[in-house]
C-alpha positions as a printed NumPy array, in Angstrom:
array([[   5.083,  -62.541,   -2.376],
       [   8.226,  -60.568,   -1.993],
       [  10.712,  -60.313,    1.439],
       [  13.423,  -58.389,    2.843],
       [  16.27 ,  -60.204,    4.019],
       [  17.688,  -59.243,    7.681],
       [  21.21 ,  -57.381,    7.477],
       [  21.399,  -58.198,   11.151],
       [  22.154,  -61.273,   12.997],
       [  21.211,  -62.656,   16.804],
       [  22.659,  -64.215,   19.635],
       [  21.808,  -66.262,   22.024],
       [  23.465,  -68.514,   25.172],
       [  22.084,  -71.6  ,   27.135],
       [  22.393,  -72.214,   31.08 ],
       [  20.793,  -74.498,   32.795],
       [  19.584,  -74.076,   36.832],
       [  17.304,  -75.803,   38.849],
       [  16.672,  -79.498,   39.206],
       [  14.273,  -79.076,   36.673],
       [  17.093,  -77.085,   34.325],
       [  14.874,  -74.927,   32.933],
       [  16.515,  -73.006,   30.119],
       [  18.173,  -69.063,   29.986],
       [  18.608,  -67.485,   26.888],
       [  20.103,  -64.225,   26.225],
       [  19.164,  -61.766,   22.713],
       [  21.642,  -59.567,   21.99 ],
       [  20.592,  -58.552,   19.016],
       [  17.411,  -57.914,   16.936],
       [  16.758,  -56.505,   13.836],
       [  13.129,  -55.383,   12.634],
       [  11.705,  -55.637,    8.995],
       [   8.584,  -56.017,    6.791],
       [   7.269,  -58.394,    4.568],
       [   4.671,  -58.423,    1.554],
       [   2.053,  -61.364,    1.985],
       [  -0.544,  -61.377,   -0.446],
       [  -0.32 ,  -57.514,   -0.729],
       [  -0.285,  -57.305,    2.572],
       [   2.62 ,  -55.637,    4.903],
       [   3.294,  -57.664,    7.882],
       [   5.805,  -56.329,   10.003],
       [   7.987,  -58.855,   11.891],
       [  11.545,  -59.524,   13.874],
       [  13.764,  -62.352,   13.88 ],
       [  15.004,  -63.92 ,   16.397],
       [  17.083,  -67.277,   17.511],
       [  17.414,  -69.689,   20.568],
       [  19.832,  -72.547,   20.291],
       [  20.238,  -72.031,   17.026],
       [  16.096,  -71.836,   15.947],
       [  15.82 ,  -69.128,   14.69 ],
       [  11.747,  -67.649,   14.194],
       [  10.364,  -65.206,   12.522],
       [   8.214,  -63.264,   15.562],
       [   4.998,  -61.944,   14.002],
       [   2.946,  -59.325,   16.639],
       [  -0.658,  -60.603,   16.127],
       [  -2.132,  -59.296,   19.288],
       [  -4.851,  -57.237,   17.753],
       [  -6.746,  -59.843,   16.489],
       [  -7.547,  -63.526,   16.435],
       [  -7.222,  -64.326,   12.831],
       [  -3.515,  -64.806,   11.984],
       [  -1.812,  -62.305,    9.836],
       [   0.226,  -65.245,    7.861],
       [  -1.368,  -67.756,    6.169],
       [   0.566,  -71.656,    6.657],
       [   1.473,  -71.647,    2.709],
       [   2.841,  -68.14 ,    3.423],
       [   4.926,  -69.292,    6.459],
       [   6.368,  -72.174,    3.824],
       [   7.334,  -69.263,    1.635],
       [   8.77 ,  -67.029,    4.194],
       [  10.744,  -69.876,    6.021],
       [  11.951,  -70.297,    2.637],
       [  16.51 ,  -69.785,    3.204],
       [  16.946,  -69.233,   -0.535],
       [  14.093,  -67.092,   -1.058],
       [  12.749,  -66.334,    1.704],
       [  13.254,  -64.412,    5.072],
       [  14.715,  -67.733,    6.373],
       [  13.95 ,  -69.813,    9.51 ],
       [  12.745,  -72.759,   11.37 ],
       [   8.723,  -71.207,   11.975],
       [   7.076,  -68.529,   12.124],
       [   5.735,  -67.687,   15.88 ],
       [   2.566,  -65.613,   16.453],
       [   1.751,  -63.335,   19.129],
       [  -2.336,  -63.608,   19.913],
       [  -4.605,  -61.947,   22.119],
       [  -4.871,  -63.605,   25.18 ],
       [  -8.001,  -66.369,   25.933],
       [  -9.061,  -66.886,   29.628],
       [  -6.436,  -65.671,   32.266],
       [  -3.571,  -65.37 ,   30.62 ],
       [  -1.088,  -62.481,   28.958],
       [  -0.48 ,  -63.837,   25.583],
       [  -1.72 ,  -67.003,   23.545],
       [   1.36 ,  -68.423,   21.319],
       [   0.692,  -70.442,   17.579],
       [   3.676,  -71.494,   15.884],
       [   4.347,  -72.253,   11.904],
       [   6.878,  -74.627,   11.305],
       [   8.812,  -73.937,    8.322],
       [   6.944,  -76.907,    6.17 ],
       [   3.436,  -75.257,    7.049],
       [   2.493,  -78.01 ,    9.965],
       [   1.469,  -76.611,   13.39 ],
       [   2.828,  -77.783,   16.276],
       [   1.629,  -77.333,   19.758],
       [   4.255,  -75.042,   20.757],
       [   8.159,  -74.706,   21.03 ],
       [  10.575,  -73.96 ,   24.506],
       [  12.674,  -72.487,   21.992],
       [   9.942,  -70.291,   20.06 ],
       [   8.4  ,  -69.391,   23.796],
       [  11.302,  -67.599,   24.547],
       [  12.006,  -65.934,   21.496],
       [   8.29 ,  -64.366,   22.161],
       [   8.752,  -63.555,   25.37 ],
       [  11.706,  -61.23 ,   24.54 ],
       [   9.614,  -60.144,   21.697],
       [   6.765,  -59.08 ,   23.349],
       [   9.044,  -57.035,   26.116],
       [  11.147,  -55.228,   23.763],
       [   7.917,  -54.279,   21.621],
       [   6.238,  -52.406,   24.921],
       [   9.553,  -51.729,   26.581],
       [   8.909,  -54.012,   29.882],
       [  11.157,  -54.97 ,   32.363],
       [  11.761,  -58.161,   34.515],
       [   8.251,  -60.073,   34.794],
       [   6.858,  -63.402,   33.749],
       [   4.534,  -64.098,   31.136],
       [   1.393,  -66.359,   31.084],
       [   1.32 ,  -67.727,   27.59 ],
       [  -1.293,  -70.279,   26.475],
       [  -0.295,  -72.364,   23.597],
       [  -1.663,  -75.872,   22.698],
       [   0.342,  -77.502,   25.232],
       [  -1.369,  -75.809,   27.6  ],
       [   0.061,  -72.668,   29.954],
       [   3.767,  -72.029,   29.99 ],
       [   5.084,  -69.917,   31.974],
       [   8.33 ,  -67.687,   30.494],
       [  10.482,  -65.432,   32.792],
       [  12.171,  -62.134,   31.557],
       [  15.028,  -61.652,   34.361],
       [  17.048,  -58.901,   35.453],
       [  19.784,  -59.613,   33.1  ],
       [  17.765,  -59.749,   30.074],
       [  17.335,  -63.203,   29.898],
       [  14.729,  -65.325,   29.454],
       [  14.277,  -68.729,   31.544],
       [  11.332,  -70.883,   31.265],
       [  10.563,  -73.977,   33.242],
       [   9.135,  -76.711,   30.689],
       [   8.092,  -78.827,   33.405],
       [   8.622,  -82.863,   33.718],
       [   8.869,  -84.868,   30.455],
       [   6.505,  -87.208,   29.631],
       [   7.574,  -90.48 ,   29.141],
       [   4.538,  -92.421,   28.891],
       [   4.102,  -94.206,   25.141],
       [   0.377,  -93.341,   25.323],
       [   0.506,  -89.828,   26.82 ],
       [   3.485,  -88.439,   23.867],
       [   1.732,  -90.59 ,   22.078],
       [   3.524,  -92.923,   20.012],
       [   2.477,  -96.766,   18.569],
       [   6.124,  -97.635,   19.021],
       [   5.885, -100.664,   21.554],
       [   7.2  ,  -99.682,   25.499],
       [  10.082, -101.055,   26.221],
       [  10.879, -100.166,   29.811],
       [   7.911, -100.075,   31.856],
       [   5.134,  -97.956,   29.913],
       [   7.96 ,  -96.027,   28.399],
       [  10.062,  -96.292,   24.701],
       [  13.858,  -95.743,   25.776],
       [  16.376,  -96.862,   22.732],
       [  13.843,  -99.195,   20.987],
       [  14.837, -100.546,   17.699],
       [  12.877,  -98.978,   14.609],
       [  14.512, -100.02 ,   11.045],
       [  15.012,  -96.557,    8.778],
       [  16.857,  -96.819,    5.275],
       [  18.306, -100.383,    6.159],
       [  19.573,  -98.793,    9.348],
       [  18.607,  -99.726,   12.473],
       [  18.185,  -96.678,   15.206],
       [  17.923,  -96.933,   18.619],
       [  14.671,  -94.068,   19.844],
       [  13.389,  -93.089,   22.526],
       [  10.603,  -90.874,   22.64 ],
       [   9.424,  -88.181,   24.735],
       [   6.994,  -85.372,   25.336],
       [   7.841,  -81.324,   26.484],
       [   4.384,  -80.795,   25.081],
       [   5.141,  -81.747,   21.961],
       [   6.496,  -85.395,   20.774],
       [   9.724,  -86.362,   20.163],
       [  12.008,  -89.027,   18.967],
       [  15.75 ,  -88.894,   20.115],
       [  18.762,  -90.872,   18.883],
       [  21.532,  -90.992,   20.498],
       [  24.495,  -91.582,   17.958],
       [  25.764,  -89.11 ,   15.433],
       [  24.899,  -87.622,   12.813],
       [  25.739,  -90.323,   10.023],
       [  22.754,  -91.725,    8.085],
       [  19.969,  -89.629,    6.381],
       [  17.3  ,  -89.066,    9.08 ],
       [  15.823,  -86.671,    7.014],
       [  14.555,  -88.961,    4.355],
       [  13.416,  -91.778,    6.936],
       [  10.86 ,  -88.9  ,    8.595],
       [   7.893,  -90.401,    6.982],
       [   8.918,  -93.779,    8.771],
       [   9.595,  -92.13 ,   12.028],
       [   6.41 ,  -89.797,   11.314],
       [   4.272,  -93.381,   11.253],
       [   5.308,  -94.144,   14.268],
       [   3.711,  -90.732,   16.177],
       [  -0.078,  -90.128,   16.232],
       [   0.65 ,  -86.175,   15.992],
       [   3.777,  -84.624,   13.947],
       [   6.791,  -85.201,   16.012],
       [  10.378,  -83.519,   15.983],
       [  13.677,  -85.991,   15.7  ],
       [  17.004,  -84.701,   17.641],
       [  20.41 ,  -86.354,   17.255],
       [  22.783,  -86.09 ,   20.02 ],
       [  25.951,  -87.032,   20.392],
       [  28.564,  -87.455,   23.239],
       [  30.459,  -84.279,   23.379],
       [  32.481,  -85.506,   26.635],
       [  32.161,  -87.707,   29.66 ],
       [  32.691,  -87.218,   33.098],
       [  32.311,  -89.054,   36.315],
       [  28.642,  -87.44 ,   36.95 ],
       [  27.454,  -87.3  ,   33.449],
       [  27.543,  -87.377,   29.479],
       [  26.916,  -83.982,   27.906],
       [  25.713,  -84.116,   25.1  ],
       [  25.055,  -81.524,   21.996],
       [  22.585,  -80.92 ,   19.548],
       [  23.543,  -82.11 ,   15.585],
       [  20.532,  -81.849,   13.989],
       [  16.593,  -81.363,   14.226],
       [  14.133,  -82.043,   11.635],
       [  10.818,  -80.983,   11.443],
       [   8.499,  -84.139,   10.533],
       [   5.776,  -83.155,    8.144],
       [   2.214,  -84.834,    8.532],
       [   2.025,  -86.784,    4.819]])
């Protein structure tokens, strides 16, 4: 397998509106390239949202995807590879719907789909047939989300309410408010980390802290604790007020199924 690397970089910013904050990002740059699979030339565009940054594969002319999961591993690859957190497919559409959505994560796993990623392809998909403002109806194995190209050339997307519920993410960790798992105590690396887990579609585990501690090498731990592959956030306080902590993003690992 050989890759070009992308001379180009993107951009991206984050609002939030709504009671149910849905996100806004904005592209302002893309760059196009191609890739060699398996002697075959795949033609793709890479793109970021928050810092995730996809490679955005146009697969809409068939069902059969045009990169293989040990290819995506190689691709995702930042020394020798394109570079980036997945690899996002474009489908054909099933049922009544514009699009269906599969994602790659960079370690080959497949998650059920990505707010991130769904944005990323719904910019995608517009600047590849030149459409304006419109929303998208993209099935991915979440089920139907709904992405929204406005006037200003972003892209907002409502991911709906979380799901707390232990058994709905799901997770064996044991409730610990109600039927939900907010800070509960899980021992990682003779640390002890306070989680709480959560669904958008796909599960969760958050720590609120920062960003001291390997998380990276407790995933299998955290990964036992999930009955599907989960993603870990840290946050940290950035700065209080009298409404609110904000908090930012330090670090997101992908948790391979062993």
């Amino acid at each position: 397998m050989t890759s070009t690397l992308l001379s180009g970089s993107t951009f991206c910013r984050l609002h939030h509106a709504s009671n149910k904050r849905p996100a806004l990002m904005k592209l302002a740059q893309q760059r196009s390239a191609k890739t060699t699979c398996q002697a075959t030339a795949v033609e793709f565009t890479k793109y970021q949202g928050l810092g995730n940054d996809f490679i955005l594969v146009d697969n809409r002319h068939q069902d059969e995807l045009l990169v293989s999961a040990e290819a995506a591993i190689k691709l995702c690859d930042r020394n020798f590879g394109i570079g980036g957190d997945g690899v996002i497919f474009a489908l054909p559409p099933k049922g009544d719907v514009d699009y269906t959505m599969r994602i790659y994560n960079s370690d080959g796993s497949e998650p059920e789909m990505c707010g991130n990623g769904i944005r990323c392809l719904a910019r995608f998909v517009a600047e590849k047939d030149n459409q304006g403002p419109r929303q998208y109806k993209v099935l991915t194995g979440a089920g139907l989300i709904q992405p929204d190209l406005l006037e200003d050339g972003q892209v907002c997307v409502d991911m709906g309410e979380p799901i707390l519920q232990a058994d709905r993410i799901p997770t064996t960790l044991t409730p610990t408010q109600g039927s939900t798992v907010v800070q509960a105590p899980l021992q990682l690396a003779g640390q002890e980390w306070l989680v709480s887990c959560v669904s958008m579609g796909n599960p969760h585990a958050v720590v609120f802290g920062n960003s001291n501690g390997n998380l990276q090498v407790c995933t299998p731990t955290v990964y036992s604790c999930y009955r599907l592959t989960c993603n870990v956030r840290v946050l940290s306080p950035q700065y209080c007020s009298s409404a609110a902590a904000l908090f930012c993003l330090q670090a997101q690992y992908s948790i391979p199924n062993p």
